[in-house]
XYZ file of C-alpha atoms in Angstrom:
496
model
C 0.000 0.000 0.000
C 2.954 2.624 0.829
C 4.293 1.773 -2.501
C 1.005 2.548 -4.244
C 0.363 5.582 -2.284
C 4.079 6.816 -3.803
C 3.369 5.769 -7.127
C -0.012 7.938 -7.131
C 1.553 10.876 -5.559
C 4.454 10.678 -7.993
C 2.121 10.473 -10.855
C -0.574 13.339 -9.700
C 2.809 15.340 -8.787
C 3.882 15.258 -12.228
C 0.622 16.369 -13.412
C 0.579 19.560 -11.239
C 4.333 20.102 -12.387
C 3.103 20.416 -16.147
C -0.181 21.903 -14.732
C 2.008 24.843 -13.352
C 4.388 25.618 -16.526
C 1.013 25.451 -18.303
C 0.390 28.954 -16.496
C 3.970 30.516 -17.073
C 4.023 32.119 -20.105
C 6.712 31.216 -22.415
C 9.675 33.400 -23.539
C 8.881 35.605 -26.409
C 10.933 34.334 -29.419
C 11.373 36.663 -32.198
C 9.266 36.538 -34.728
C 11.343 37.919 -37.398
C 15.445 36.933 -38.199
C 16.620 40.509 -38.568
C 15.241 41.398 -35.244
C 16.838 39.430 -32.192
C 15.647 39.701 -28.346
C 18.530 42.321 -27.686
C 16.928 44.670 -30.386
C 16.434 48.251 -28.951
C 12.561 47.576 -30.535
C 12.641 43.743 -30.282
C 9.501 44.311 -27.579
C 7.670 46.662 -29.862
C 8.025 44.202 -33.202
C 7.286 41.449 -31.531
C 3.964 42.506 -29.302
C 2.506 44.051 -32.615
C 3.480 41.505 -34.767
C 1.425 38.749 -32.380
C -1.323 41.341 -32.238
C -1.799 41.252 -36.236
C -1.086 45.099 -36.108
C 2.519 44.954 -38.274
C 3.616 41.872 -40.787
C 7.218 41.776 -41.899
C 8.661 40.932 -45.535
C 8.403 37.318 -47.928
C 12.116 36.764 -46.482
C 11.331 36.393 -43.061
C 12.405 39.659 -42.058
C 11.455 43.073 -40.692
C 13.692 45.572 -41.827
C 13.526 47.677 -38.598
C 15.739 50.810 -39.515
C 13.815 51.024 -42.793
C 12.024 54.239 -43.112
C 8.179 54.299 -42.641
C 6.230 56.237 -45.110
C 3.019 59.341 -44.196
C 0.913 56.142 -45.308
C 2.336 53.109 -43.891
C 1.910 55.669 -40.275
C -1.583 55.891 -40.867
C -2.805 52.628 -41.636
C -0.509 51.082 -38.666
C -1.765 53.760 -36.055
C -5.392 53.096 -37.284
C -4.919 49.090 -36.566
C -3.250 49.815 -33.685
C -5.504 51.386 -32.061
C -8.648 50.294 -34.282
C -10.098 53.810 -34.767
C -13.154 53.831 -37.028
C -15.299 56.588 -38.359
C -18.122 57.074 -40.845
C -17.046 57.247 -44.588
C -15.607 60.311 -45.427
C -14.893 60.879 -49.291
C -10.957 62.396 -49.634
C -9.924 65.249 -52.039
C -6.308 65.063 -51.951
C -5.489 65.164 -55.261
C -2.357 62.267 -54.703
C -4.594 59.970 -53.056
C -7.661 58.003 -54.815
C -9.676 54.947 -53.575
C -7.286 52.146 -54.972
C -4.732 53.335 -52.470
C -3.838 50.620 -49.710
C -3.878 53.617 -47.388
C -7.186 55.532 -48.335
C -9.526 53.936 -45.903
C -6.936 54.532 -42.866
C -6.112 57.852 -43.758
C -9.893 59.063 -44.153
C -10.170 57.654 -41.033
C -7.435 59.715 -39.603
C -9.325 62.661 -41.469
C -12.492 62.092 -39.606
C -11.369 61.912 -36.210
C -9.571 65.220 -37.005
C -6.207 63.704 -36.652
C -3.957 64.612 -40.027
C -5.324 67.548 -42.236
C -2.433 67.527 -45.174
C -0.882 69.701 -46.648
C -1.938 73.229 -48.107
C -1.654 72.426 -51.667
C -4.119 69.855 -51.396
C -2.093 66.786 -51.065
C -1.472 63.916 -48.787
C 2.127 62.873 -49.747
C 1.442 59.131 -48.478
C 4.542 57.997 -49.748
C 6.883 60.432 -48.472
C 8.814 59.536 -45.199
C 7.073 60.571 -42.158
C 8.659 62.300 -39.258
C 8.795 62.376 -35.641
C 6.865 64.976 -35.456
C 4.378 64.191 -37.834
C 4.359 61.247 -35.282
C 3.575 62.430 -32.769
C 0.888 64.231 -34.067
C -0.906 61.038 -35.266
C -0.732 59.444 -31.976
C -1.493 62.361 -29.797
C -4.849 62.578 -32.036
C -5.564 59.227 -32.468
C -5.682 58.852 -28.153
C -7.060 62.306 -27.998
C -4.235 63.336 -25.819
C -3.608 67.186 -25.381
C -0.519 68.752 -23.218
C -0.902 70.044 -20.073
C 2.103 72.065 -19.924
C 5.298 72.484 -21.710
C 7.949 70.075 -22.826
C 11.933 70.495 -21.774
C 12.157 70.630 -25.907
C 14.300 73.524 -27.623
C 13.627 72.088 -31.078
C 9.636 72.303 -30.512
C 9.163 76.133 -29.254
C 5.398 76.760 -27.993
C 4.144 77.853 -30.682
C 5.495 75.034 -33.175
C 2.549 73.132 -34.953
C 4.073 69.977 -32.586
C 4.272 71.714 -29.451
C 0.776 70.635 -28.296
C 1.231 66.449 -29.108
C 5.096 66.082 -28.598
C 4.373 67.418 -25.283
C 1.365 65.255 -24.722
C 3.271 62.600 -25.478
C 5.937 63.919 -23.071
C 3.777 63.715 -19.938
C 2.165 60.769 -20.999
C 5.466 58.473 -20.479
C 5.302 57.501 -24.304
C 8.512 59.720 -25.326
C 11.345 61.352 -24.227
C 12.774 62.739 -27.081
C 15.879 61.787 -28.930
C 18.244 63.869 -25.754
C 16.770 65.332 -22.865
C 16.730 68.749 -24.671
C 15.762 67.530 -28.372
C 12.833 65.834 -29.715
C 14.286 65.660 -33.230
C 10.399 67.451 -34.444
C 12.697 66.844 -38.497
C 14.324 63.651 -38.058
C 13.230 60.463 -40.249
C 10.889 57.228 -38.200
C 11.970 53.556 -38.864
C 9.445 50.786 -38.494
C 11.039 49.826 -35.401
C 10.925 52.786 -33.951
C 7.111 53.466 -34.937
C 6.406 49.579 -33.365
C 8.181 50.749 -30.121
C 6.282 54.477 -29.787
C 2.763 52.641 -30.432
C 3.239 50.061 -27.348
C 4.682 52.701 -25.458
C 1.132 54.190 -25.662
C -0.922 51.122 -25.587
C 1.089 50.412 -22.031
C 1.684 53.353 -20.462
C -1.461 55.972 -21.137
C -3.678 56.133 -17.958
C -7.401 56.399 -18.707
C -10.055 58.556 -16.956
C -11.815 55.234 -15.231
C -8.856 54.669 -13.220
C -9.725 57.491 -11.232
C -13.612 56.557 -9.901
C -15.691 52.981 -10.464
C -18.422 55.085 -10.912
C -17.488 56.872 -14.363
C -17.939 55.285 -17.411
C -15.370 53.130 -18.727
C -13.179 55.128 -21.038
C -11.676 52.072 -22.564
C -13.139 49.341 -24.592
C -12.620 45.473 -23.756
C -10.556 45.491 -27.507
C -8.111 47.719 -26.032
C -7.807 46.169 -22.777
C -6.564 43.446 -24.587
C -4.148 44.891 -26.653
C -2.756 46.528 -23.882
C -2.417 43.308 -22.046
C -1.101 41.581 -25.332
C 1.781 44.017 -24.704
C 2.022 44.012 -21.293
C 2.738 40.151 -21.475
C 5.920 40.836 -23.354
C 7.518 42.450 -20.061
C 7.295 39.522 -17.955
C 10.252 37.695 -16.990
C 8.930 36.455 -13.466
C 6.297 35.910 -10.991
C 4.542 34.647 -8.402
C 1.589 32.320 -8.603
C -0.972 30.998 -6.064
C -3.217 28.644 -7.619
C -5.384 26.440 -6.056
C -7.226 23.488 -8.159
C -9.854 20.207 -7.588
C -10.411 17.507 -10.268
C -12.666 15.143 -10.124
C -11.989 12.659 -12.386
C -14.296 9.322 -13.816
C -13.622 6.937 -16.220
C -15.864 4.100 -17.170
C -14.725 1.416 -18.811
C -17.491 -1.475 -19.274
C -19.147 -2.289 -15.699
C -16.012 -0.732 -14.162
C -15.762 2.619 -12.690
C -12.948 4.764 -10.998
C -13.397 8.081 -9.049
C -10.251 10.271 -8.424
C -10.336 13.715 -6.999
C -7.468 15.448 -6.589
C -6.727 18.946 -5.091
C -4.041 21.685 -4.475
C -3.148 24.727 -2.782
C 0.169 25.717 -4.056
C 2.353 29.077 -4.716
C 4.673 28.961 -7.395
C 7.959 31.335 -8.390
C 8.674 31.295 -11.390
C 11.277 32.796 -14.046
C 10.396 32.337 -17.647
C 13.872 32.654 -19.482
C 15.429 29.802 -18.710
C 12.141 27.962 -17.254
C 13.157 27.346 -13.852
C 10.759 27.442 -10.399
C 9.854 26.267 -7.025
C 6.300 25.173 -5.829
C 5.257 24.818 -2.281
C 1.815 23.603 -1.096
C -0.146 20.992 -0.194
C -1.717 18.087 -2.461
C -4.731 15.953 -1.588
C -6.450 13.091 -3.485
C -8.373 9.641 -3.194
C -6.601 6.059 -3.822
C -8.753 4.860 -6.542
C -8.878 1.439 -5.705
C -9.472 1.591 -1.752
C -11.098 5.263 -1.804
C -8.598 6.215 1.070
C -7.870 10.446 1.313
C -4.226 11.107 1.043
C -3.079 14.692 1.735
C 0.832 14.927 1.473
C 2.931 18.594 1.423
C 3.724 19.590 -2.183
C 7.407 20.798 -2.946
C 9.263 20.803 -6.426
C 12.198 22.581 -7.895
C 13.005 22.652 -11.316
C 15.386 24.440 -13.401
C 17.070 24.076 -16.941
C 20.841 23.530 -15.382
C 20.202 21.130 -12.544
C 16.731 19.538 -13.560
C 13.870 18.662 -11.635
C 13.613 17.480 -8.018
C 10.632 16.526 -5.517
C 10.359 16.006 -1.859
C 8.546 12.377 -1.419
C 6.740 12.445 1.851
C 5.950 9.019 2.003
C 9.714 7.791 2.364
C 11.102 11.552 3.259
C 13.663 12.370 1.002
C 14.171 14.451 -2.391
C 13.806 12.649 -5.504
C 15.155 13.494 -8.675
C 13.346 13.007 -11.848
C 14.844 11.212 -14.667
C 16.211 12.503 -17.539
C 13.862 11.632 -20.054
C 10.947 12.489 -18.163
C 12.322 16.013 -17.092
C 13.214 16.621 -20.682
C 9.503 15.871 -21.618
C 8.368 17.753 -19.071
C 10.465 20.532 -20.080
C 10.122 20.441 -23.781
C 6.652 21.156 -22.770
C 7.235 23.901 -21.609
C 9.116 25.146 -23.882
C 6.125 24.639 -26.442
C 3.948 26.494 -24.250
C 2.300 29.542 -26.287
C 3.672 32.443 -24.728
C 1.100 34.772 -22.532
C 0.781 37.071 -25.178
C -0.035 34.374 -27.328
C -2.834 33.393 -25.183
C -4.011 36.681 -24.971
C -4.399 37.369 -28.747
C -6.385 33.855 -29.124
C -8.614 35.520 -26.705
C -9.060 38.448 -28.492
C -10.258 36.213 -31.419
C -13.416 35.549 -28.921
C -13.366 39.068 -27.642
C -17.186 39.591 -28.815
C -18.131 36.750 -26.408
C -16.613 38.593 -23.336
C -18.528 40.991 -21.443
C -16.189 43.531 -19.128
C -16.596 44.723 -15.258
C -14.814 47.300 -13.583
C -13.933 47.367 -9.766
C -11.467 49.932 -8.460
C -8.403 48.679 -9.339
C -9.192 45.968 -12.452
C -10.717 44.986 -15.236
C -12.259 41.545 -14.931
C -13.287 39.989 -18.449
C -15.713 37.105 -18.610
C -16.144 34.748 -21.233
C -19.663 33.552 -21.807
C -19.555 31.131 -24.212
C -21.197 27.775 -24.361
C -19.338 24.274 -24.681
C -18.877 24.466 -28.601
C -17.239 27.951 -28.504
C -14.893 27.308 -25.387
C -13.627 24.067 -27.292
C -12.999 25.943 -30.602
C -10.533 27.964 -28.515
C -8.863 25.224 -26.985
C -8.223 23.507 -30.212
C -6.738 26.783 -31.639
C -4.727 26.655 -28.880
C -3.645 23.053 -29.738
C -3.148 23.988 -33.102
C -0.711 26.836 -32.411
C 1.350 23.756 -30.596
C 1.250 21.354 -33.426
C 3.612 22.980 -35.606
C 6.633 22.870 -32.374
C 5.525 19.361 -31.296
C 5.691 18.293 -34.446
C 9.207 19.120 -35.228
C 11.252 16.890 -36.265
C 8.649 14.420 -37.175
C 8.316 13.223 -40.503
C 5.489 14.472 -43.202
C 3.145 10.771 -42.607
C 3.711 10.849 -38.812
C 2.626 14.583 -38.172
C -0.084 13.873 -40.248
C -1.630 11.002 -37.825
C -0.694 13.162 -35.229
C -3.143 15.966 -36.275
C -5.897 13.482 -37.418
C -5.458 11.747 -33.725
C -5.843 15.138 -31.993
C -8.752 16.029 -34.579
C -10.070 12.958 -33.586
C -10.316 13.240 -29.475
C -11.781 16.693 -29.808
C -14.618 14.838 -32.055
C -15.069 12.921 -29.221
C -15.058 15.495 -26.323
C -17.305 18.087 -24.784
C -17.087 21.027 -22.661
C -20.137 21.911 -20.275
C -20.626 24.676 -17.538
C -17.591 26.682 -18.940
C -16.499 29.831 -17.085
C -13.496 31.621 -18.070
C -12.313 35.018 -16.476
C -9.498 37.272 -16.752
C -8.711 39.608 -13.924
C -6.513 42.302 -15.728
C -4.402 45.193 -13.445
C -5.986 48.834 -14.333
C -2.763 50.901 -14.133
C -0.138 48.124 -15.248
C -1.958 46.002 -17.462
C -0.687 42.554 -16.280
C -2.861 39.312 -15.494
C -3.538 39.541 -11.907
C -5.489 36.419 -12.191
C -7.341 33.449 -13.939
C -10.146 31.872 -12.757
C -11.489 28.787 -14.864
C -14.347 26.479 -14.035
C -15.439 23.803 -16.340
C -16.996 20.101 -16.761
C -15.053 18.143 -19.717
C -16.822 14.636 -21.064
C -14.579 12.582 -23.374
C -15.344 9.105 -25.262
C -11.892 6.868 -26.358
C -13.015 3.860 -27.650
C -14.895 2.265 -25.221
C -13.594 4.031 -22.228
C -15.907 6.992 -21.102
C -13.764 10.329 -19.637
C -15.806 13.351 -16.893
C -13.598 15.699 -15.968
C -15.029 18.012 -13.414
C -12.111 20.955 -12.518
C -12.293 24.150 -10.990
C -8.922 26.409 -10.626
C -7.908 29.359 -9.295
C -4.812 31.364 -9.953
C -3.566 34.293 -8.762
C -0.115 36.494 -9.870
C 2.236 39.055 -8.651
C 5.760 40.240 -7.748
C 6.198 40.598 -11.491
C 9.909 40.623 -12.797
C 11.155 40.540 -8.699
C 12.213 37.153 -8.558
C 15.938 36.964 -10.144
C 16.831 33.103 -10.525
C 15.671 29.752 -8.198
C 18.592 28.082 -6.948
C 17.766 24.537 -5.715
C 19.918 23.718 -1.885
C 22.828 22.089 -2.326
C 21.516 19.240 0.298
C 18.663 18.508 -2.258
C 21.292 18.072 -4.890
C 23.852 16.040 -3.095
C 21.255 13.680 -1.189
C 18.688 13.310 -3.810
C 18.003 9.905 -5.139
C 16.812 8.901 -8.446
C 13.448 8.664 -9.202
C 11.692 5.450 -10.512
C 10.455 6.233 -14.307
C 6.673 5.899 -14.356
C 4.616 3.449 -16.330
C 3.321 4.220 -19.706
C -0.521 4.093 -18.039
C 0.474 6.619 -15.684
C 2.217 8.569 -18.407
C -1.289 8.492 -20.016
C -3.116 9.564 -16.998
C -0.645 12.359 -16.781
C -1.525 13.598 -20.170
C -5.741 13.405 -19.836
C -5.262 15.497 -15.852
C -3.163 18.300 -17.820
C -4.940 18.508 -21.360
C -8.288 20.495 -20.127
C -5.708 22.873 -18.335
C -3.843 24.080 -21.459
C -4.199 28.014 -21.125
């Protein structure tokens, strides 16, 4: 019986352990080859290009110190922010309707944004400056200056005085010195990418001040705020607590599992490394006996994975192939902003609360929509889990994936973002929901409710695991391929 007892905890242990990278968000890989994660505008590029908001070049590449164009300004602003207006016919006489740029910039022209020039033009294709800018973006957020700037090259009564020093107070620039906007000098694309997040993560808005105003921001822009929000993280701190209740029937025979947690996690995503404390309690399936046993893991890419046993003790270490599986799973993980813009996709399903301090967004969505999103959230895996597989083999993979969500259900789905007012980070997830699955002849309820909270963002440095775990641990026994299984059905419902 002691042996069982280990072998369950070791198997439900693993499944929290994949359960908990499942709610770090990955590191943000570049998505272009000319831009690399030490780019000056690497953040920008990146959160935009995941957003839909920019797209890069046939080659695989961004060209970040290009120059942007009057035009290319407009139509990126107008995405950016997703500014819409009645249809307004243009006049300038260098701009007609088969332009790639007419709808965004009679946009522009209808929120009062851009004028042009006095000779009736537009100039779409000529190189827009910072000034210009500034302009665009201090009228497309309907910001106006409160003061004056520190700016010699943008005197008070300069045509840019009144948005580059909006933009000033605002937090979104700070000129090219601390005396000199540079009103004249040229924009690059990476520069533009980096000045629009800048605003999309830093502007206040008026319902931060009272819950009883109306809110000044839409749910769309909550989330692209929190899209780039995401791309700051590099640490946290979780507290998550979680009960399963698992059934499987197979023929005549049934077996009832329920399993629950109360753990806090730190965590640094880049390399994946944390530490989970808590307790863990569950039901021997066979005998129906309650098992509660203290949780503690440590993982991290240089040293592995480690668990305290509490049945026999001491600190086990996890193989190598299993902690390499474990880990290549989380490096698979879509990152949070990821997860975020597969949200957005479902964004007209939401609705949106406001307390004091947060936004909470709710999804309410019945059992068909909640599983579309989890298979687009499998599909954005199947291209890294299928690497290095061949053609025929990735293949049956999809059809065997397309082929269990054929079989599955989702019922009394709740899904809710809490999302920080002033910072924009997720401050917490809260996901209720009742899964039914058919394999074969085997019949799968899932009942799971979880709870997870975050913060001390970007405080926690590195985990170091004690050199007494390291020295004294002993190697642990690799599981069966059953339990590997039941690993894999706990954790698949969790996927966020």
């Amino acid at each position: 019986m002691k042996h069982k007892k280990s072998k369950l905890f070791t198997t439900s242990a693993v499944a929290l352990a994949v359960t908990a990278l499942a709610v770090v968000p990955a590191s943000a890989a570049s998505p272009f080859s000319d831009v690399s994660e030490d780019h000056p505008h690497f953040k920008g590029i990146s959160t935009l290009s995941k957003a839909g908001v920019i797209n890069g070049y046939d080659d695989g590449t961004f060209k970040p110190s290009q120059a942007v164009t009057r035009g290319q300004a407009a139509k990126i602003i107008v995405n950016a922010f997703e500014l819409s207006a009645p249809d307004k016919n243009l006049n300038f006489k260098d701009l007609d309707e088969s332009s790639e740029y007419y709808e965004a910039i009679a946009e522009l022209v209808a929120h009062g944004v851009v004028k042009g020039y006095d000779d009736n033009t537009f100039r779409p294709n000529e190189t827009v400056t910072r000034g210009q800018m500034a302009v665009m973006i201090a009228g497309a957020l309907d910001l106006n200056a409160k003061g004056t700037s520190p700016f010699t090259d943008v005197p008070e009564g300069s045509s840019f005085a009144n948005a580059v020093t909006a933009l000033y107070e605002a937090g979104i620039s700070k000129g090219i010195s601390a005396t000199e906007f540079g009103v004249n000098n040229k924009v690059t694309r990476g520069q533009l990418a980096t000045f629009i997040v800048n605003a999309m993560t830093t502007l206040p808005t008026e319902s931060e001040s009272t819950e009883s105003q109306p809110s000044s921001i839409t749910l769309e822009e909550v989330f692209n705020k929190a899209i780039a929000k995401q791309q700051d993280v590099k640490s946290m701190k979780a507290t998550m607590t979680m009960t399963q209740a698992l059934e499987v029937i197979e023929g005549k025979e049934t077996i009832k599992t329920n399993t629950s947690s109360k753990m806090t996690m730190n965590a640094v995503v880049d390399p994946m490394q944390f530490f989970i404390e808590g307790t863990m309690a569950m039901t021997e399936p066979e005998s129906g006996e309650a098992i509660e046993v203290p949780l503690k893991m440590y993982m991290t890419a240089k040293d592995g994975m480690y668990m305290f046993e509490p049945t026999e003790g001491i600190w086990m270490k996890f193989p190598s192939d299993m902690f390499n599986t474990i880990l290549d799973q989380a490096g698979v993980q879509v990152s949070g902003a990821d997860q975020i813009v597969m949200l957005k996709e479902f964004a007209k399903d939401f609705t949106m609360q406001e307390t004091n301090n947060a936004y909470v967004l709710t999804l309410n969505a019945d059992g068909e929509k909640f599983s579309q999103l989890i298979k687009e959230q499998v599909s954005a895996l199947l291209p890294m889990m299928e690497t290095g597989i061949e053609d025929e083999d990735a293949l049956a993979v999809e059809e065997e994936i397309g082929a269990l969500f054929n079989n599955m259900s989702f019922d009394n789905v709740k899904y809710q973002l809490t999302i920080d007012k002033k910072s924009f980070d997720i401050k917490g997830i809260v996901m209720d929901m009742t899964l039914g699955m058919t394999i074969e002849d085997v019949k799968m309820k899932i009942d799971q409710k979880s709870n997870i909270t975050y913060d001390e963002f970007n405080t926690i440095k590195t985990i170091t695991i004690p050199q007494d775990v390291l020295k004294n641990a002993k190697e642990l026994p690799a599981i069966t391929v059953d339990e590997k299984e039941l690993v894999s059905t706990i954790t698949l419902p969790i996927i966020k």
